[in-house]
Amino acid sequence: MHREKHFCWFIFDNDQLLIEHRDGQYMVPESLNPPVPLSFKLDVSSPEKENCVVAIPEPGVEINNSRYFFTSLREAWGFLDSGLYKIAGRAAQILYWEMHSRFCPVCGIPTQQTTPITKVCPSCHFEQYPVISTAILALVRKGDQILLVQARNFKGTFHGLVAGFLEAGETLEECVAREVREETGLTVNNITYFANQPWPFPSGLMVGFIADYVEGELVLQEEELKSAAFFDRAHLPELPRKLSLARKMIDWWLESNPSS
Ligand SMILES: [Zn+2]
């Protein structure tokens, strides 16, 4: 018996993802045809899930029924299960790359796509792949306290962890030590890997490390940080949302340092 193939549609209008609300559940549309007319589509299937398509709707498309709505990728975390959210993040990163790799950066002529994650210049044969920016997160412990900061680029009023991009020629541990020193004036040691997380805003990988305070007084890098301080578990400020690796690290610290 022939069964028609259904596709999982990851439809992005700029940073807004189309969500379907059906039978009390939230998901991305899964159907033979997309629920809105498209101007662009690209297969982003992976071993985790086949028949996934990332797409852009035709300009000016409006949703006129309560079954579908657009929401930002960050907000979609509240609607989709973790497996689907991970694929949505992957789709968003590939779409971002697609939109930013249309011309060869060497000679400027239009590129040709040869695989879902490879483009080649037909003239000079320069190859492009999705660019993933690696950044570190540092949870700095000092006795029964941790260092929390408010960065100027945080979306919200919460306090998070020291973060920064890896530089050329640097190890991740060197990056942690440098970012903590540059942003707060503090020296740390015992830098140990915790976990990592794809961060599709727009195309990054966050790598988390635990470190211990050694010495120094807090001196803020004003261009990067609004505030920074050490907090104990009884006096924590507003924390990042559970979506983020930073929050997982803070939660881990809370669970591993129960109050007496
Ligand atoms: Zn070229």
Tab-separated table of C-alpha atoms and ligand atoms in Angstrom, residues 104 106-109 121 123-126, ligand 1:
chain	number	residue	atom	x	y	z
A	104	CYS	CA	31.705	33.554	-3.173
A	106	VAL	CA	36.787	35.310	-2.706
A	107	CYS	CA	35.579	36.386	-6.151
A	108	GLY	CA	32.004	37.532	-5.545
A	109	ILE	CA	30.095	35.421	-8.046
A	121	CYS	CA	32.144	28.707	-6.246
A	123	SER	CA	34.845	29.921	-10.798
A	124	CYS	CA	37.532	29.563	-8.096
A	125	HIS	CA	36.087	26.382	-6.453
A	126	PHE	CA	36.189	27.931	-2.959
B	1	ZN	ZN	35.117	32.214	-6.100
